CSV table of C-alpha atoms and ligand atoms in Angstrom, one decimal:
chain,number,residue,atom,x,y,z
A,5,MET,CA,-137.4,90.3,-9.6
A,6,HIS,CA,-133.9,91.2,-8.7
A,7,ILE,CA,-132.1,93.8,-10.8
A,8,VAL,CA,-128.3,93.7,-11.1
A,9,SER,CA,-126.4,96.3,-13.1
A,10,PHE,CA,-122.9,95.9,-14.5
A,11,VAL,CA,-121.2,99.3,-14.3
A,12,THR,CA,-117.7,100.8,-14.7
A,13,GLN,CA,-116.6,103.9,-16.6
A,14,LYS,CA,-113.5,102.1,-17.8
A,15,GLY,CA,-114.0,100.2,-21.1
A,16,GLY,CA,-113.2,96.6,-21.6
A,17,THR,CA,-113.3,95.5,-18.0
A,18,GLY,CA,-115.7,92.6,-18.8
A,19,LYS,CA,-119.2,94.0,-18.2
A,20,SER,CA,-120.7,92.5,-21.3
A,21,SER,CA,-118.8,89.2,-21.1
A,22,LEU,CA,-119.8,88.7,-17.5
A,23,ALA,CA,-123.3,89.8,-18.0
A,24,VAL,CA,-124.0,87.1,-20.6
A,25,SER,CA,-122.1,84.3,-18.9
A,26,LEU,CA,-123.7,85.1,-15.6
A,27,ALA,CA,-127.1,85.2,-17.3
A,28,VAL,CA,-126.5,81.8,-19.0
A,29,ALA,CA,-125.3,80.3,-15.7
A,30,ALA,CA,-128.3,81.7,-13.9
A,31,ALA,CA,-130.7,80.3,-16.5
A,32,GLU,CA,-129.0,76.9,-16.3
A,33,SER,CA,-129.7,77.0,-12.5
A,34,GLY,CA,-133.4,77.4,-13.2
A,35,LEU,CA,-133.9,81.1,-12.9
A,36,LYS,CA,-135.9,83.1,-15.4
A,37,VAL,CA,-133.4,85.6,-16.6
A,38,VAL,CA,-133.3,88.6,-19.0
A,39,VAL,CA,-130.4,90.7,-20.0
A,40,LEU,CA,-131.1,94.4,-20.8
A,41,ASP,CA,-128.5,95.9,-23.2
A,42,ILE,CA,-128.6,99.7,-22.9
A,43,ASP,CA,-125.1,100.2,-24.3
A,44,PRO,CA,-125.4,101.7,-27.9
A,45,GLN,CA,-122.3,99.6,-28.6
A,46,GLY,CA,-124.6,96.6,-28.4
A,47,THR,CA,-122.2,93.9,-27.4
A,48,THR,CA,-124.8,91.7,-25.6
A,49,GLY,CA,-127.4,92.4,-28.3
A,50,GLU,CA,-125.0,91.2,-31.0
A,51,TRP,CA,-124.1,88.2,-28.8
A,52,TYR,CA,-127.8,87.3,-28.8
A,53,LYS,CA,-128.0,87.4,-32.6
A,54,ARG,CA,-125.2,84.9,-32.8
A,55,ARG,CA,-127.0,82.6,-30.4
A,56,THR,CA,-129.4,79.7,-31.2
A,57,ALA,CA,-130.9,79.1,-27.8
A,58,GLU,CA,-133.6,81.6,-26.8
A,59,ALA,CA,-132.8,81.8,-23.1
A,60,PRO,CA,-131.6,84.0,-21.6
A,61,GLU,CA,-133.4,86.7,-23.6
A,62,VAL,CA,-131.5,89.9,-24.4
A,63,HIS,CA,-133.5,93.0,-24.9
A,64,SER,CA,-131.7,95.9,-26.6
A,65,LEU,CA,-133.3,99.2,-25.7
A,66,PRO,CA,-132.5,102.9,-25.1
A,67,TRP,CA,-131.9,103.7,-21.4
A,68,THR,CA,-134.9,106.0,-21.4
A,69,TYR,CA,-137.2,102.9,-21.7
A,70,LEU,CA,-135.4,101.0,-18.9
A,71,SER,CA,-137.8,101.6,-16.0
A,72,THR,CA,-141.0,100.8,-17.9
A,73,ARG,CA,-139.4,97.6,-19.4
A,74,LEU,CA,-138.3,96.5,-15.9
A,75,TYR,CA,-141.8,97.1,-14.6
A,76,THR,CA,-143.2,94.9,-17.4
A,77,LEU,CA,-140.6,92.1,-16.9
A,78,ASP,CA,-141.3,92.0,-13.2
A,79,ARG,CA,-145.0,91.5,-13.9
A,80,GLN,CA,-144.0,88.7,-16.4
A,81,GLY,CA,-142.4,86.8,-13.6
A,82,TYR,CA,-138.7,87.1,-14.3
A,83,ASP,CA,-136.4,86.3,-11.3
A,84,LEU,CA,-133.4,88.2,-12.4
A,85,ALA,CA,-132.7,91.2,-14.8
A,86,ILE,CA,-129.1,91.9,-15.6
A,87,ILE,CA,-128.3,95.3,-17.1
A,88,ASP,CA,-125.3,95.8,-19.4
A,89,THR,CA,-124.2,99.5,-19.6
A,90,PRO,CA,-121.7,101.6,-21.6
A,91,GLY,CA,-118.2,102.0,-20.3
A,92,ALA,CA,-118.5,105.7,-19.8
A,93,ASP,CA,-120.0,108.3,-17.5
A,94,SER,CA,-123.4,108.4,-19.1
A,95,HIS,CA,-127.1,108.9,-18.5
A,96,ALA,CA,-127.5,105.2,-19.3
A,97,ALA,CA,-125.1,104.0,-16.6
A,98,SER,CA,-126.6,106.4,-14.0
A,99,GLU,CA,-130.1,105.1,-14.8
A,100,ALA,CA,-128.9,101.5,-14.6
A,101,MET,CA,-127.4,102.2,-11.1
A,102,ARG,CA,-130.6,104.0,-10.0
A,103,GLN,CA,-132.8,101.0,-11.1
A,104,ALA,CA,-130.6,98.3,-9.7
A,105,HIS,CA,-130.9,96.5,-6.4
A,106,PHE,CA,-127.3,95.6,-6.6
A,107,CYS,CA,-124.4,96.7,-8.8
A,108,LEU,CA,-121.4,94.7,-9.9
A,109,LEU,CA,-118.2,96.6,-10.9
A,110,PRO,CA,-115.8,94.4,-12.9
A,111,VAL,CA,-112.3,95.6,-12.4
A,112,ARG,CA,-109.0,94.3,-13.8
A,113,PRO,CA,-106.1,94.0,-11.3
A,114,SER,CA,-104.6,97.3,-12.4
A,115,VAL,CA,-104.1,100.7,-10.8
A,116,ALA,CA,-105.8,102.3,-13.8
A,117,ASP,CA,-108.9,100.3,-13.4
A,118,ILE,CA,-109.1,100.7,-9.6
A,119,GLU,CA,-108.6,104.5,-9.9
A,120,ALA,CA,-111.2,104.8,-12.7
A,121,SER,CA,-113.8,103.0,-10.5
A,122,LYS,CA,-113.8,105.8,-7.9
A,123,PRO,CA,-116.4,108.1,-9.5
A,124,THR,CA,-118.8,105.1,-9.8
A,125,VAL,CA,-118.2,104.2,-6.2
A,126,ARG,CA,-118.9,107.7,-5.1
A,127,TYR,CA,-122.1,107.8,-7.1
A,128,LEU,CA,-123.2,104.5,-5.5
A,129,ASN,CA,-122.2,105.5,-2.0
A,130,GLU,CA,-124.1,108.8,-2.2
A,131,ARG,CA,-127.2,106.8,-3.0
A,132,ASP,CA,-126.7,104.0,-0.5
A,133,LYS,CA,-126.7,101.5,-3.4
A,134,PRO,CA,-125.2,98.1,-2.5
A,135,PHE,CA,-122.4,97.1,-4.8
A,136,ALA,CA,-119.4,94.9,-5.1
A,137,PHE,CA,-116.3,94.8,-7.2
A,138,VAL,CA,-115.6,91.7,-9.3
A,139,LEU,CA,-111.9,91.1,-10.0
A,140,ASN,CA,-111.8,90.0,-13.7
A,141,GLN,CA,-109.0,89.1,-16.0
A,142,CYS,CA,-106.6,88.2,-13.2
A,143,PRO,CA,-103.4,86.4,-14.1
A,144,ALA,CA,-104.2,82.7,-14.3
A,145,GLY,CA,-102.5,80.1,-12.1
A,146,GLY,CA,-103.4,81.0,-8.5
A,147,ARG,CA,-103.1,84.2,-6.5
A,148,THR,CA,-100.4,86.4,-7.7
A,149,SER,CA,-99.1,89.5,-5.9
A,150,ARG,CA,-100.9,91.7,-8.5
A,151,THR,CA,-104.2,90.0,-7.7
A,152,SER,CA,-103.6,90.1,-3.9
A,153,ASN,CA,-102.7,93.8,-4.0
A,154,ALA,CA,-105.8,94.6,-6.1
A,155,ARG,CA,-108.0,92.7,-3.6
A,156,MET,CA,-106.6,94.7,-0.7
A,157,ALA,CA,-107.1,98.0,-2.6
A,158,LEU,CA,-110.6,97.2,-3.5
A,159,GLN,CA,-111.6,96.0,-0.1
A,160,LEU,CA,-110.6,99.5,1.2
A,161,LEU,CA,-112.9,101.1,-1.4
A,162,GLY,CA,-115.9,98.8,-0.9
A,163,SER,CA,-117.2,95.3,-0.9
A,164,LEU,CA,-115.5,92.6,-3.1
A,165,CYS,CA,-117.0,89.6,-4.7
A,166,ASP,CA,-114.9,86.8,-3.1
A,167,PRO,CA,-114.5,84.6,-6.2
A,168,THR,CA,-112.3,86.2,-8.8
A,169,LEU,CA,-112.1,85.5,-12.5
A,170,ALA,CA,-108.9,84.8,-14.3
A,171,HIS,CA,-107.9,85.8,-17.8
A,172,ARG,CA,-109.1,82.9,-19.8
A,173,SER,CA,-109.7,82.5,-23.6
A,174,ASP,CA,-113.1,80.8,-22.9
A,175,HIS,CA,-114.5,84.2,-22.3
A,176,VAL,CA,-113.4,85.6,-25.7
A,177,ASP,CA,-114.4,82.4,-27.5
A,178,ALA,CA,-117.8,82.0,-25.8
A,179,LEU,CA,-118.7,85.7,-26.6
A,180,ALA,CA,-117.8,85.1,-30.2
A,181,SER,CA,-119.9,81.9,-30.4
A,182,GLY,CA,-123.1,83.4,-28.8
A,183,LEU,CA,-122.6,81.2,-25.7
A,184,GLY,CA,-121.9,81.6,-22.0
A,185,VAL,CA,-118.6,80.1,-20.7
A,186,THR,CA,-120.6,77.4,-18.9
A,187,GLU,CA,-122.0,76.3,-22.3
A,188,PHE,CA,-118.8,76.8,-24.3
A,189,SER,CA,-116.7,74.7,-21.9
A,190,PRO,CA,-118.9,73.4,-19.1
A,191,PHE,CA,-116.0,71.7,-17.2
A,192,GLY,CA,-113.5,74.5,-17.8
A,193,LYS,CA,-112.1,76.8,-15.1
A,194,ALA,CA,-113.8,79.9,-16.5
A,195,ALA,CA,-117.2,78.0,-16.1
A,196,ASP,CA,-116.3,77.1,-12.5
A,197,GLU,CA,-115.4,80.7,-11.8
A,198,VAL,CA,-118.6,82.1,-13.3
A,199,ARG,CA,-120.7,79.6,-11.3
A,200,ALA,CA,-118.8,80.7,-8.1
A,201,VAL,CA,-119.6,84.4,-8.9
A,202,LEU,CA,-123.3,83.5,-9.4
A,203,GLN,CA,-123.4,81.6,-6.2
A,204,TRP,CA,-121.8,84.5,-4.3
A,205,LEU,CA,-124.3,87.0,-6.0
A,206,THR,CA,-127.4,84.9,-5.2
A,207,ALA,CA,-126.3,84.6,-1.6
A,208,ARG,CA,-125.7,88.3,-1.5
A,209,LEU,CA,-129.2,89.0,-3.0
A,210,ARG,CA,-130.9,86.6,-0.6
A,211,ARG,CA,-129.2,88.5,2.3
A,212,SER,CA,-130.7,91.7,0.9
A,213,ASP,CA,-134.1,90.0,0.9
A,214,ALA,CA,-133.7,89.0,4.6
A,215,ILE,CA,-133.0,92.7,5.4
A,216,GLU,CA,-136.0,93.7,3.4
A,217,ILE,CA,-138.2,91.2,5.3
A,218,ALA,CA,-137.0,92.6,8.6
A,219,ASP,CA,-137.6,96.2,7.4
A,220,GLU,CA,-140.8,95.9,5.6
A,221,GLY,CA,-142.3,92.5,6.0
A,222,ALA,CA,-142.0,91.8,2.3
A,223,ALA,CA,-139.7,89.5,0.3
A,224,ILE,CA,-138.7,89.0,-3.3
A,225,PRO,CA,-138.0,85.3,-3.6
A,226,LEU,CA,-134.9,84.2,-5.5
A,227,LYS,CA,-135.0,80.5,-6.5
A,228,ALA,CA,-132.3,78.3,-5.0
A,229,VAL,CA,-129.1,78.0,-7.1
A,230,SER,CA,-127.8,74.4,-7.2
B,3,ATP,N1,-111.9,86.9,-17.8
B,3,ATP,C1,-111.6,87.2,-19.1
B,3,ATP,N2,-110.6,86.6,-19.7
B,3,ATP,C2,-110.3,86.9,-21.0
B,3,ATP,N3,-110.9,87.8,-21.7
B,3,ATP,C3,-111.9,88.5,-21.2
B,3,ATP,C4,-112.3,88.2,-19.8
B,3,ATP,N4,-113.3,89.1,-19.6
B,3,ATP,C5,-113.5,89.8,-20.7
B,3,ATP,N5,-112.6,89.4,-21.6
B,3,ATP,C6,-112.5,90.0,-23.0
B,3,ATP,O1,-112.1,91.4,-22.9
B,3,ATP,C7,-112.7,92.1,-23.9
B,3,ATP,C8,-113.6,93.2,-23.2
B,3,ATP,O2,-114.6,92.6,-22.5
B,3,ATP,P1,-116.1,93.2,-22.5
B,3,ATP,O3,-116.5,93.6,-23.9
B,3,ATP,O4,-117.0,92.2,-21.8
B,3,ATP,O5,-115.9,94.5,-21.6
B,3,ATP,P2,-116.9,95.7,-21.4
B,3,ATP,O6,-116.6,96.2,-20.0
B,3,ATP,O7,-118.2,95.3,-21.7
B,3,ATP,O8,-116.4,96.8,-22.4
B,3,ATP,P3,-117.1,98.1,-22.8
B,3,ATP,O9,-116.9,99.1,-21.7
B,3,ATP,O10,-116.4,98.6,-24.1
B,3,ATP,O11,-118.6,97.8,-23.0
B,3,ATP,C9,-113.6,91.2,-24.7
B,3,ATP,O12,-112.8,90.8,-25.8
B,3,ATP,C10,-113.8,90.0,-23.8
B,3,ATP,O13,-114.0,88.8,-24.5
B,4,MG,MG1,-119.7,96.1,-23.0
């Protein structure tokens, strides 16, 4: 089972929105997915209450239970666990980073967001934890200079998920409806962008598997994403 944590100290960057939409898109592609909500704010847990479909499951739990729950889920055959964390420097976020195989850091194209990501980046680098920034809430309508400047700044700080996400109302409406954007508006631009991020992420996770095979002769399979 792959474990991916959404982390940033800055609030409102899109951790919860992307966690649920990515989980829905991953489930649609055939993966067995679970979202673990360890944020006391409970955004993803509340989203799940508004939802009628059961998959992807959301488990709300205190961060202290995270490692035992992940162990159980792995044994139950899940392919992917996505962890949603509080937007603060907290034990919960640290534990989610420790448990993750890969971390995604949603960042808006703003100096404030980029600067606020530095302690998280330091924490991850000190532990050799692979991560990537995801540029979220970019101005819609193609690459603006604000987005290009943010891309350049983030590439200097670490790895960047190549597909970016624009500011689109589908994210707000999907969250309110207990849906992922690929369900809310399957042919919309937000849905395309989330699928592109999922494809980038699964390719990145498979590359980590290849490194693991070379290092230890063991692999964690991730089913193909169509
Ligand atoms: N790409 C986007 N386009 C438009 N709105 C977005 C986008 N991503 C997130 N939002 C909206 O921004 C707000 C904050 O998003 P979200 O709650 O996912 O952030 P968060 O990082 O989880 O915040 P917190 O740190 O408080 O947990 C929400 O209203 C959400 O619907
Ligand atoms: Mg949140």
